């Protein structure tokens, strides 16, 4: 179940600080507080969805289109169109720690791991 007091909900409401990269009606993007790559930004829809499964199953079409448009805008703003990873950890067992859907956008000169 969605917890309205999760840290990303607080950032969206303006109740917690963040270093913002991009924002529009559908999503915000901000720097990860503990980056795992030279560039590590989180893109977060404004709607209340716990993970990518919940979001793609339940968010209205305009919210989904708006979110992915915000991902693209964020990537363009960062200037990493041709060199980034987009990751959505889903479930605690897969490493999710904040249960408000978000996509990690990570870029580095050279990644140390391959999937
Ligand atoms: P997850 O593990 O859920 O896929 O990703 C959550 C991410 O949120 C982690 O990479 C973590 O560093 C980041 N994070 C946790 N708390 C905060 C915070 O208060 N501010 C920001 N900017 N990032 C956070």
PDB file of N, CA and C in Angstrom, residues 11-112:
ATOM      1  N   UNK A  11       9.345  15.230  -0.885  1.00  0.00           N
ATOM      2  CA  UNK A  11      10.065  16.091  -1.840  1.00  0.00           C
ATOM      3  C   UNK A  11       9.084  16.708  -2.829  1.00  0.00           C
ATOM      4  N   UNK A  12       8.141  15.915  -3.344  1.00  0.00           N
ATOM      5  CA  UNK A  12       7.135  16.430  -4.293  1.00  0.00           C
ATOM      6  C   UNK A  12       6.315  17.547  -3.638  1.00  0.00           C
ATOM      7  N   UNK A  13       5.940  17.356  -2.379  1.00  0.00           N
ATOM      8  CA  UNK A  13       5.131  18.356  -1.657  1.00  0.00           C
ATOM      9  C   UNK A  13       5.936  19.588  -1.267  1.00  0.00           C
ATOM     10  N   UNK A  14       7.262  19.483  -1.333  1.00  0.00           N
ATOM     11  CA  UNK A  14       8.101  20.591  -0.889  1.00  0.00           C
ATOM     12  C   UNK A  14       8.383  20.534   0.601  1.00  0.00           C
ATOM     13  N   UNK A  15       8.086  19.413   1.236  1.00  0.00           N
ATOM     14  CA  UNK A  15       8.331  19.252   2.674  1.00  0.00           C
ATOM     15  C   UNK A  15       9.729  18.719   2.969  1.00  0.00           C
ATOM     16  N   UNK A  16      10.458  18.327   1.924  1.00  0.00           N
ATOM     17  CA  UNK A  16      11.845  17.882   2.082  1.00  0.00           C
ATOM     18  C   UNK A  16      12.634  18.464   0.913  1.00  0.00           C
ATOM     19  N   UNK A  17      13.909  18.782   1.141  1.00  0.00           N
ATOM     20  CA  UNK A  17      14.701  19.426   0.095  1.00  0.00           C
ATOM     21  C   UNK A  17      15.190  18.448  -0.972  1.00  0.00           C
ATOM     22  N   UNK A  18      15.492  18.993  -2.154  1.00  0.00           N
ATOM     23  CA  UNK A  18      16.152  18.190  -3.192  1.00  0.00           C
ATOM     24  C   UNK A  18      16.844  19.149  -4.148  1.00  0.00           C
ATOM     25  N   UNK A  19      17.817  18.628  -4.874  1.00  0.00           N
ATOM     26  CA  UNK A  19      18.476  19.420  -5.913  1.00  0.00           C
ATOM     27  C   UNK A  19      17.806  19.079  -7.239  1.00  0.00           C
ATOM     28  N   UNK A  20      16.920  19.970  -7.661  1.00  0.00           N
ATOM     29  CA  UNK A  20      16.042  19.672  -8.790  1.00  0.00           C
ATOM     30  C   UNK A  20      16.729  19.863 -10.133  1.00  0.00           C
ATOM     31  N   UNK A  21      16.468  18.937 -11.050  1.00  0.00           N
ATOM     32  CA  UNK A  21      17.007  18.989 -12.402  1.00  0.00           C
ATOM     33  C   UNK A  21      15.929  19.397 -13.389  1.00  0.00           C
ATOM     34  N   UNK A  22      14.715  18.892 -13.164  1.00  0.00           N
ATOM     35  CA  UNK A  22      13.616  19.126 -14.105  1.00  0.00           C
ATOM     36  C   UNK A  22      12.299  18.966 -13.341  1.00  0.00           C
ATOM     37  N   UNK A  23      11.271  19.707 -13.754  1.00  0.00           N
ATOM     38  CA  UNK A  23       9.942  19.537 -13.160  1.00  0.00           C
ATOM     39  C   UNK A  23       8.881  19.974 -14.151  1.00  0.00           C
ATOM     40  N   UNK A  24       7.770  19.260 -14.184  1.00  0.00           N
ATOM     41  CA  UNK A  24       6.595  19.709 -14.944  1.00  0.00           C
ATOM     42  C   UNK A  24       5.346  19.199 -14.222  1.00  0.00           C
ATOM     43  N   UNK A  25       4.200  19.233 -14.887  1.00  0.00           N
ATOM     44  CA  UNK A  25       2.949  18.848 -14.221  1.00  0.00           C
ATOM     45  C   UNK A  25       2.909  17.367 -13.846  1.00  0.00           C
ATOM     46  N   UNK A  26       3.716  16.556 -14.501  1.00  0.00           N
ATOM     47  CA  UNK A  26       3.626  15.105 -14.328  1.00  0.00           C
ATOM     48  C   UNK A  26       4.712  14.497 -13.464  1.00  0.00           C
ATOM     49  N   UNK A  27       5.867  15.142 -13.416  1.00  0.00           N
ATOM     50  CA  UNK A  27       7.023  14.500 -12.772  1.00  0.00           C
ATOM     51  C   UNK A  27       8.037  15.528 -12.310  1.00  0.00           C
ATOM     52  N   UNK A  28       8.892  15.089 -11.401  1.00  0.00           N
ATOM     53  CA  UNK A  28      10.069  15.886 -11.055  1.00  0.00           C
ATOM     54  C   UNK A  28      11.302  14.989 -11.140  1.00  0.00           C
ATOM     55  N   UNK A  29      12.449  15.629 -11.366  1.00  0.00           N
ATOM     56  CA  UNK A  29      13.718  14.903 -11.404  1.00  0.00           C
ATOM     57  C   UNK A  29      14.700  15.642 -10.504  1.00  0.00           C
ATOM     58  N   UNK A  30      15.416  14.875  -9.692  1.00  0.00           N
ATOM     59  CA  UNK A  30      16.368  15.492  -8.755  1.00  0.00           C
ATOM     60  C   UNK A  30      17.570  14.585  -8.560  1.00  0.00           C
ATOM     61  N   UNK A  31      18.640  15.166  -8.052  1.00  0.00           N
ATOM     62  CA  UNK A  31      19.880  14.423  -7.815  1.00  0.00           C
ATOM     63  C   UNK A  31      19.666  13.370  -6.733  1.00  0.00           C
ATOM     64  N   UNK A  32      20.225  12.183  -6.950  1.00  0.00           N
ATOM     65  CA  UNK A  32      20.231  11.166  -5.904  1.00  0.00           C
ATOM     66  C   UNK A  32      21.156  11.644  -4.777  1.00  0.00           C
ATOM     67  N   UNK A  33      20.693  11.513  -3.548  1.00  0.00           N
ATOM     68  CA  UNK A  33      21.486  11.970  -2.403  1.00  0.00           C
ATOM     69  C   UNK A  33      22.742  11.107  -2.216  1.00  0.00           C
ATOM     70  N   UNK A  34      22.724   9.883  -2.721  1.00  0.00           N
ATOM     71  CA  UNK A  34      23.873   8.971  -2.599  1.00  0.00           C
ATOM     72  C   UNK A  34      24.182   8.385  -3.985  1.00  0.00           C
ATOM     73  N   UNK A  35      24.810   9.188  -4.865  1.00  0.00           N
ATOM     74  CA  UNK A  35      24.987   8.751  -6.254  1.00  0.00           C
ATOM     75  C   UNK A  35      25.881   7.525  -6.397  1.00  0.00           C
ATOM     76  N   UNK A  36      25.496   6.609  -7.295  1.00  0.00           N
ATOM     77  CA  UNK A  36      26.289   5.411  -7.612  1.00  0.00           C
ATOM     78  C   UNK A  36      26.967   5.551  -8.965  1.00  0.00           C
ATOM     79  N   UNK A  37      26.845   6.700  -9.597  1.00  0.00           N
ATOM     80  CA  UNK A  37      27.496   6.971 -10.877  1.00  0.00           C
ATOM     81  C   UNK A  37      27.778   8.467 -10.906  1.00  0.00           C
ATOM     82  N   UNK A  38      28.625   8.887 -11.843  1.00  0.00           N
ATOM     83  CA  UNK A  38      28.986  10.306 -11.941  1.00  0.00           C
ATOM     84  C   UNK A  38      27.718  11.170 -12.039  1.00  0.00           C
ATOM     85  N   UNK A  39      26.804  10.747 -12.874  1.00  0.00           N
ATOM     86  CA  UNK A  39      25.475  11.362 -12.932  1.00  0.00           C
ATOM     87  C   UNK A  39      24.473  10.334 -12.433  1.00  0.00           C
ATOM     88  N   UNK A  40      23.678  10.708 -11.437  1.00  0.00           N
ATOM     89  CA  UNK A  40      22.676   9.780 -10.902  1.00  0.00           C
ATOM     90  C   UNK A  40      21.462  10.591 -10.440  1.00  0.00           C
ATOM     91  N   UNK A  41      20.464  10.579 -11.307  1.00  0.00           N
ATOM     92  CA  UNK A  41      19.260  11.396 -11.096  1.00  0.00           C
ATOM     93  C   UNK A  41      18.059  10.474 -10.972  1.00  0.00           C
ATOM     94  N   UNK A  42      17.097  10.879 -10.170  1.00  0.00           N
ATOM     95  CA  UNK A  42      15.856  10.119  -9.991  1.00  0.00           C
ATOM     96  C   UNK A  42      14.712  10.886 -10.635  1.00  0.00           C
ATOM     97  N   UNK A  43      13.953  10.203 -11.485  1.00  0.00           N
ATOM     98  CA  UNK A  43      12.766  10.822 -12.086  1.00  0.00           C
ATOM     99  C   UNK A  43      11.544  10.177 -11.440  1.00  0.00           C
ATOM    100  N   UNK A  44      10.646  11.028 -10.943  1.00  0.00           N
ATOM    101  CA  UNK A  44       9.571  10.588 -10.054  1.00  0.00           C
ATOM    102  C   UNK A  44       8.244  11.183 -10.533  1.00  0.00           C
ATOM    103  N   UNK A  45       7.245  10.359 -10.816  1.00  0.00           N
ATOM    104  CA  UNK A  45       5.950  10.922 -11.184  1.00  0.00           C
ATOM    105  C   UNK A  45       5.291  11.588  -9.977  1.00  0.00           C
ATOM    106  N   UNK A  46       4.449  12.576 -10.221  1.00  0.00           N
ATOM    107  CA  UNK A  46       3.775  13.239  -9.095  1.00  0.00           C
ATOM    108  C   UNK A  46       2.687  12.360  -8.488  1.00  0.00           C
ATOM    109  N   UNK A  47       2.155  11.429  -9.269  1.00  0.00           N
ATOM    110  CA  UNK A  47       1.082  10.559  -8.776  1.00  0.00           C
ATOM    111  C   UNK A  47       1.577   9.532  -7.773  1.00  0.00           C
ATOM    112  N   UNK A  48       0.634   8.995  -7.008  1.00  0.00           N
ATOM    113  CA  UNK A  48       0.968   8.089  -5.903  1.00  0.00           C
ATOM    114  C   UNK A  48       0.936   6.634  -6.360  1.00  0.00           C
ATOM    115  N   UNK A  49       2.092   6.140  -6.825  1.00  0.00           N
ATOM    116  CA  UNK A  49       2.241   4.752  -7.279  1.00  0.00           C
ATOM    117  C   UNK A  49       3.482   4.167  -6.631  1.00  0.00           C
ATOM    118  N   UNK A  50       3.372   2.957  -6.153  1.00  0.00           N
ATOM    119  CA  UNK A  50       4.477   2.381  -5.372  1.00  0.00           C
ATOM    120  C   UNK A  50       5.665   1.954  -6.229  1.00  0.00           C
ATOM    121  N   UNK A  51       5.389   1.485  -7.457  1.00  0.00           N
ATOM    122  CA  UNK A  51       6.482   0.949  -8.275  1.00  0.00           C
ATOM    123  C   UNK A  51       6.058   0.936  -9.741  1.00  0.00           C
ATOM    124  N   UNK A  52       6.945   0.457 -10.612  1.00  0.00           N
ATOM    125  CA  UNK A  52       6.671   0.517 -12.056  1.00  0.00           C
ATOM    126  C   UNK A  52       5.475  -0.366 -12.434  1.00  0.00           C
ATOM    127  N   UNK A  53       5.275  -1.447 -11.676  1.00  0.00           N
ATOM    128  CA  UNK A  53       4.126  -2.304 -11.974  1.00  0.00           C
ATOM    129  C   UNK A  53       2.827  -1.566 -11.653  1.00  0.00           C
ATOM    130  N   UNK A  54       2.762  -0.974 -10.479  1.00  0.00           N
ATOM    131  CA  UNK A  54       1.583  -0.204 -10.069  1.00  0.00           C
ATOM    132  C   UNK A  54       1.349   0.945 -11.054  1.00  0.00           C
ATOM    133  N   UNK A  55       2.419   1.643 -11.401  1.00  0.00           N
ATOM    134  CA  UNK A  55       2.291   2.807 -12.295  1.00  0.00           C
ATOM    135  C   UNK A  55       1.745   2.405 -13.666  1.00  0.00           C
ATOM    136  N   UNK A  56       2.341   1.374 -14.265  1.00  0.00           N
ATOM    137  CA  UNK A  56       1.919   1.009 -15.627  1.00  0.00           C
ATOM    138  C   UNK A  56       0.559   0.327 -15.633  1.00  0.00           C
ATOM    139  N   UNK A  57       0.169  -0.281 -14.493  1.00  0.00           N
ATOM    140  CA  UNK A  57      -1.146  -0.915 -14.422  1.00  0.00           C
ATOM    141  C   UNK A  57      -2.256   0.099 -14.148  1.00  0.00           C
ATOM    142  N   UNK A  58      -1.938   1.138 -13.373  1.00  0.00           N
ATOM    143  CA  UNK A  58      -3.007   1.966 -12.812  1.00  0.00           C
ATOM    144  C   UNK A  58      -2.981   3.454 -13.152  1.00  0.00           C
ATOM    145  N   UNK A  59      -1.873   4.000 -13.610  1.00  0.00           N
ATOM    146  CA  UNK A  59      -1.838   5.436 -13.913  1.00  0.00           C
ATOM    147  C   UNK A  59      -2.562   5.699 -15.239  1.00  0.00           C
ATOM    148  N   UNK A  60      -3.316   6.806 -15.329  1.00  0.00           N
ATOM    149  CA  UNK A  60      -3.974   7.142 -16.583  1.00  0.00           C
ATOM    150  C   UNK A  60      -2.956   7.388 -17.704  1.00  0.00           C
ATOM    151  N   UNK A  61      -3.408   7.235 -18.934  1.00  0.00           N
ATOM    152  CA  UNK A  61      -2.503   7.305 -20.086  1.00  0.00           C
ATOM    153  C   UNK A  61      -1.740   8.632 -20.124  1.00  0.00           C
ATOM    154  N   UNK A  62      -2.410   9.749 -19.807  1.00  0.00           N
ATOM    155  CA  UNK A  62      -1.706  11.035 -19.885  1.00  0.00           C
ATOM    156  C   UNK A  62      -0.605  11.123 -18.831  1.00  0.00           C
ATOM    157  N   UNK A  63      -0.813  10.507 -17.666  1.00  0.00           N
ATOM    158  CA  UNK A  63       0.217  10.514 -16.619  1.00  0.00           C
ATOM    159  C   UNK A  63       1.412   9.654 -17.041  1.00  0.00           C
ATOM    160  N   UNK A  64       1.131   8.544 -17.712  1.00  0.00           N
ATOM    161  CA  UNK A  64       2.224   7.682 -18.163  1.00  0.00           C
ATOM    162  C   UNK A  64       3.019   8.365 -19.275  1.00  0.00           C
ATOM    163  N   UNK A  65       2.312   8.946 -20.240  1.00  0.00           N
ATOM    164  CA  UNK A  65       3.007   9.656 -21.328  1.00  0.00           C
ATOM    165  C   UNK A  65       3.792  10.829 -20.758  1.00  0.00           C
ATOM    166  N   UNK A  66       3.175  11.546 -19.813  1.00  0.00           N
ATOM    167  CA  UNK A  66       3.842  12.701 -19.209  1.00  0.00           C
ATOM    168  C   UNK A  66       5.097  12.304 -18.464  1.00  0.00           C
ATOM    169  N   UNK A  67       5.026  11.172 -17.771  1.00  0.00           N
ATOM    170  CA  UNK A  67       6.200  10.713 -17.027  1.00  0.00           C
ATOM    171  C   UNK A  67       7.360  10.403 -17.968  1.00  0.00           C
ATOM    172  N   UNK A  68       7.099   9.621 -19.019  1.00  0.00           N
ATOM    173  CA  UNK A  68       8.201   9.235 -19.922  1.00  0.00           C
ATOM    174  C   UNK A  68       8.717  10.437 -20.696  1.00  0.00           C
ATOM    175  N   UNK A  69       7.849  11.383 -20.969  1.00  0.00           N
ATOM    176  CA  UNK A  69       8.315  12.638 -21.575  1.00  0.00           C
ATOM    177  C   UNK A  69       9.274  13.364 -20.618  1.00  0.00           C
ATOM    178  N   UNK A  70       8.951  13.346 -19.328  1.00  0.00           N
ATOM    179  CA  UNK A  70       9.827  13.985 -18.330  1.00  0.00           C
ATOM    180  C   UNK A  70      11.169  13.258 -18.236  1.00  0.00           C
ATOM    181  N   UNK A  71      11.156  11.927 -18.386  1.00  0.00           N
ATOM    182  CA  UNK A  71      12.426  11.189 -18.416  1.00  0.00           C
ATOM    183  C   UNK A  71      13.269  11.699 -19.580  1.00  0.00           C
ATOM    184  N   UNK A  72      12.650  11.805 -20.759  1.00  0.00           N
ATOM    185  CA  UNK A  72      13.399  12.278 -21.941  1.00  0.00           C
ATOM    186  C   UNK A  72      13.927  13.694 -21.723  1.00  0.00           C
ATOM    187  N   UNK A  73      13.083  14.573 -21.196  1.00  0.00           N
ATOM    188  CA  UNK A  73      13.502  15.966 -20.952  1.00  0.00           C
ATOM    189  C   UNK A  73      14.681  16.008 -19.976  1.00  0.00           C
ATOM    190  N   UNK A  74      14.636  15.160 -18.970  1.00  0.00           N
ATOM    191  CA  UNK A  74      15.712  15.114 -17.976  1.00  0.00           C
ATOM    192  C   UNK A  74      17.021  14.685 -18.626  1.00  0.00           C
ATOM    193  N   UNK A  75      16.946  13.634 -19.439  1.00  0.00           N
ATOM    194  CA  UNK A  75      18.132  13.127 -20.141  1.00  0.00           C
ATOM    195  C   UNK A  75      18.705  14.210 -21.058  1.00  0.00           C
ATOM    196  N   UNK A  76      17.828  14.925 -21.737  1.00  0.00           N
ATOM    197  CA  UNK A  76      18.283  16.016 -22.624  1.00  0.00           C
ATOM    198  C   UNK A  76      18.942  17.128 -21.810  1.00  0.00           C
ATOM    199  N   UNK A  77      18.333  17.451 -20.676  1.00  0.00           N
ATOM    200  CA  UNK A  77      18.896  18.516 -19.840  1.00  0.00           C
ATOM    201  C   UNK A  77      20.273  18.138 -19.322  1.00  0.00           C
ATOM    202  N   UNK A  78      20.457  16.857 -19.029  1.00  0.00           N
ATOM    203  CA  UNK A  78      21.751  16.377 -18.543  1.00  0.00           C
ATOM    204  C   UNK A  78      22.758  16.197 -19.682  1.00  0.00           C
ATOM    205  N   UNK A  79      22.271  16.174 -20.924  1.00  0.00           N
ATOM    206  CA  UNK A  79      23.163  16.002 -22.076  1.00  0.00           C
ATOM    207  C   UNK A  79      23.758  14.610 -22.176  1.00  0.00           C
ATOM    208  N   UNK A  80      22.957  13.600 -21.809  1.00  0.00           N
ATOM    209  CA  UNK A  80      23.469  12.218 -21.789  1.00  0.00           C
ATOM    210  C   UNK A  80      22.646  11.317 -22.716  1.00  0.00           C
ATOM    211  N   UNK A  81      22.088  11.894 -23.772  1.00  0.00           N
ATOM    212  CA  UNK A  81      21.158  11.157 -24.640  1.00  0.00           C
ATOM    213  C   UNK A  81      21.720   9.817 -25.130  1.00  0.00           C
ATOM    214  N   UNK A  82      23.039   9.736 -25.309  1.00  0.00           N
ATOM    215  CA  UNK A  82      23.622   8.532 -25.910  1.00  0.00           C
ATOM    216  C   UNK A  82      24.415   7.674 -24.927  1.00  0.00           C
ATOM    217  N   UNK A  83      24.282   7.950 -23.626  1.00  0.00           N
ATOM    218  CA  UNK A  83      25.084   7.183 -22.662  1.00  0.00           C
ATOM    219  C   UNK A  83      24.443   7.212 -21.279  1.00  0.00           C
ATOM    220  N   UNK A  84      23.411   6.381 -21.085  1.00  0.00           N
ATOM    221  CA  UNK A  84      22.819   6.317 -19.748  1.00  0.00           C
ATOM    222  C   UNK A  84      22.117   4.980 -19.536  1.00  0.00           C
ATOM    223  N   UNK A  85      21.901   4.689 -18.252  1.00  0.00           N
ATOM    224  CA  UNK A  85      21.070   3.561 -17.873  1.00  0.00           C
ATOM    225  C   UNK A  85      19.824   4.082 -17.180  1.00  0.00           C
ATOM    226  N   UNK A  86      18.696   3.395 -17.413  1.00  0.00           N
ATOM    227  CA  UNK A  86      17.440   3.695 -16.734  1.00  0.00           C
ATOM    228  C   UNK A  86      17.030   2.439 -15.979  1.00  0.00           C
ATOM    229  N   UNK A  87      16.891   2.565 -14.654  1.00  0.00           N
ATOM    230  CA  UNK A  87      16.628   1.402 -13.804  1.00  0.00           C
ATOM    231  C   UNK A  87      15.437   1.694 -12.895  1.00  0.00           C
ATOM    232  N   UNK A  88      14.544   0.721 -12.794  1.00  0.00           N
ATOM    233  CA  UNK A  88      13.415   0.833 -11.856  1.00  0.00           C
ATOM    234  C   UNK A  88      13.425  -0.399 -10.951  1.00  0.00           C
ATOM    235  N   UNK A  89      14.042  -0.293  -9.796  1.00  0.00           N
ATOM    236  CA  UNK A  89      14.021  -1.391  -8.830  1.00  0.00           C
ATOM    237  C   UNK A  89      12.579  -1.590  -8.366  1.00  0.00           C
ATOM    238  N   UNK A  90      12.161  -2.837  -8.305  1.00  0.00           N
ATOM    239  CA  UNK A  90      10.745  -3.120  -8.003  1.00  0.00           C
ATOM    240  C   UNK A  90      10.654  -4.223  -6.961  1.00  0.00           C
ATOM    241  N   UNK A  91      10.271  -3.826  -5.740  1.00  0.00           N
ATOM    242  CA  UNK A  91      10.192  -4.768  -4.623  1.00  0.00           C
ATOM    243  C   UNK A  91      11.476  -4.757  -3.807  1.00  0.00           C
ATOM    244  N   UNK A  92      11.320  -4.958  -2.494  1.00  0.00           N
ATOM    245  CA  UNK A  92      12.469  -4.911  -1.583  1.00  0.00           C
ATOM    246  C   UNK A  92      13.540  -5.921  -1.986  1.00  0.00           C
ATOM    247  N   UNK A  93      13.119  -7.093  -2.455  1.00  0.00           N
ATOM    248  CA  UNK A  93      14.068  -8.125  -2.837  1.00  0.00           C
ATOM    249  C   UNK A  93      14.920  -7.729  -4.030  1.00  0.00           C
ATOM    250  N   UNK A  94      14.428  -6.768  -4.817  1.00  0.00           N
ATOM    251  CA  UNK A  94      15.165  -6.288  -5.995  1.00  0.00           C
ATOM    252  C   UNK A  94      15.868  -4.973  -5.704  1.00  0.00           C
ATOM    253  N   UNK A  95      15.899  -4.584  -4.436  1.00  0.00           N
ATOM    254  CA  UNK A  95      16.667  -3.403  -4.060  1.00  0.00           C
ATOM    255  C   UNK A  95      15.862  -2.124  -3.927  1.00  0.00           C
ATOM    256  N   UNK A  96      14.536  -2.196  -4.056  1.00  0.00           N
ATOM    257  CA  UNK A  96      13.751  -0.965  -3.891  1.00  0.00           C
ATOM    258  C   UNK A  96      13.702  -0.586  -2.412  1.00  0.00           C
ATOM    259  N   UNK A  97      13.990   0.690  -2.128  1.00  0.00           N
ATOM    260  CA  UNK A  97      13.971   1.150  -0.736  1.00  0.00           C
ATOM    261  C   UNK A  97      12.997   2.298  -0.522  1.00  0.00           C
ATOM    262  N   UNK A  98      12.611   2.993  -1.592  1.00  0.00           N
ATOM    263  CA  UNK A  98      11.597   4.054  -1.492  1.00  0.00           C
ATOM    264  C   UNK A  98      10.418   3.608  -2.348  1.00  0.00           C
ATOM    265  N   UNK A  99       9.262   3.491  -1.706  1.00  0.00           N
ATOM    266  CA  UNK A  99       8.118   2.883  -2.385  1.00  0.00           C
ATOM    267  C   UNK A  99       7.176   3.935  -2.977  1.00  0.00           C
ATOM    268  N   UNK A 100       7.800   4.832  -3.721  1.00  0.00           N
ATOM    269  CA  UNK A 100       7.106   5.744  -4.638  1.00  0.00           C
ATOM    270  C   UNK A 100       7.855   5.546  -5.954  1.00  0.00           C
ATOM    271  N   UNK A 101       7.136   5.140  -7.003  1.00  0.00           N
ATOM    272  CA  UNK A 101       7.792   4.781  -8.262  1.00  0.00           C
ATOM    273  C   UNK A 101       8.807   5.843  -8.693  1.00  0.00           C
ATOM    274  N   UNK A 102       9.968   5.376  -9.114  1.00  0.00           N
ATOM    275  CA  UNK A 102      11.008   6.272  -9.629  1.00  0.00           C
ATOM    276  C   UNK A 102      11.891   5.501 -10.582  1.00  0.00           C
ATOM    277  N   UNK A 103      12.471   6.209 -11.512  1.00  0.00           N
ATOM    278  CA  UNK A 103      13.451   5.636 -12.431  1.00  0.00           C
ATOM    279  C   UNK A 103      14.802   6.284 -12.139  1.00  0.00           C
ATOM    280  N   UNK A 104      15.799   5.429 -11.939  1.00  0.00           N
ATOM    281  CA  UNK A 104      17.174   5.915 -11.785  1.00  0.00           C
ATOM    282  C   UNK A 104      17.733   6.189 -13.184  1.00  0.00           C
ATOM    283  N   UNK A 105      18.257   7.371 -13.396  1.00  0.00           N
ATOM    284  CA  UNK A 105      18.983   7.692 -14.628  1.00  0.00           C
ATOM    285  C   UNK A 105      20.448   7.857 -14.247  1.00  0.00           C
ATOM    286  N   UNK A 106      21.261   6.960 -14.764  1.00  0.00           N
ATOM    287  CA  UNK A 106      22.684   6.952 -14.387  1.00  0.00           C
ATOM    288  C   UNK A 106      23.552   7.044 -15.623  1.00  0.00           C
ATOM    289  N   UNK A 107      24.607   7.873 -15.509  1.00  0.00           N
ATOM    290  CA  UNK A 107      25.540   7.997 -16.620  1.00  0.00           C
ATOM    291  C   UNK A 107      26.955   8.124 -16.065  1.00  0.00           C
ATOM    292  N   UNK A 108      27.874   7.494 -16.763  1.00  0.00           N
ATOM    293  CA  UNK A 108      29.277   7.546 -16.376  1.00  0.00           C
ATOM    294  C   UNK A 108      30.093   7.396 -17.651  1.00  0.00           C
ATOM    295  N   UNK A 109      31.391   7.712 -17.579  1.00  0.00           N
ATOM    296  CA  UNK A 109      32.219   7.508 -18.769  1.00  0.00           C
ATOM    297  C   UNK A 109      32.191   6.036 -19.162  1.00  0.00           C
ATOM    298  N   UNK A 110      32.282   5.194 -18.141  1.00  0.00           N
ATOM    299  CA  UNK A 110      32.369   3.760 -18.408  1.00  0.00           C
ATOM    300  C   UNK A 110      31.764   3.023 -17.212  1.00  0.00           C
ATOM    301  N   UNK A 111      30.749   2.218 -17.454  1.00  0.00           N
ATOM    302  CA  UNK A 111      30.153   1.458 -16.365  1.00  0.00           C
ATOM    303  C   UNK A 111      31.000   0.233 -16.054  1.00  0.00           C
ATOM    304  N   UNK A 112      31.046  -0.107 -14.775  1.00  0.00           N
ATOM    305  CA  UNK A 112      31.897  -1.217 -14.344  1.00  0.00           C
ATOM    306  C   UNK A 112      31.193  -2.570 -14.458  1.00  0.00           C
TER     307      UNK A 112
END
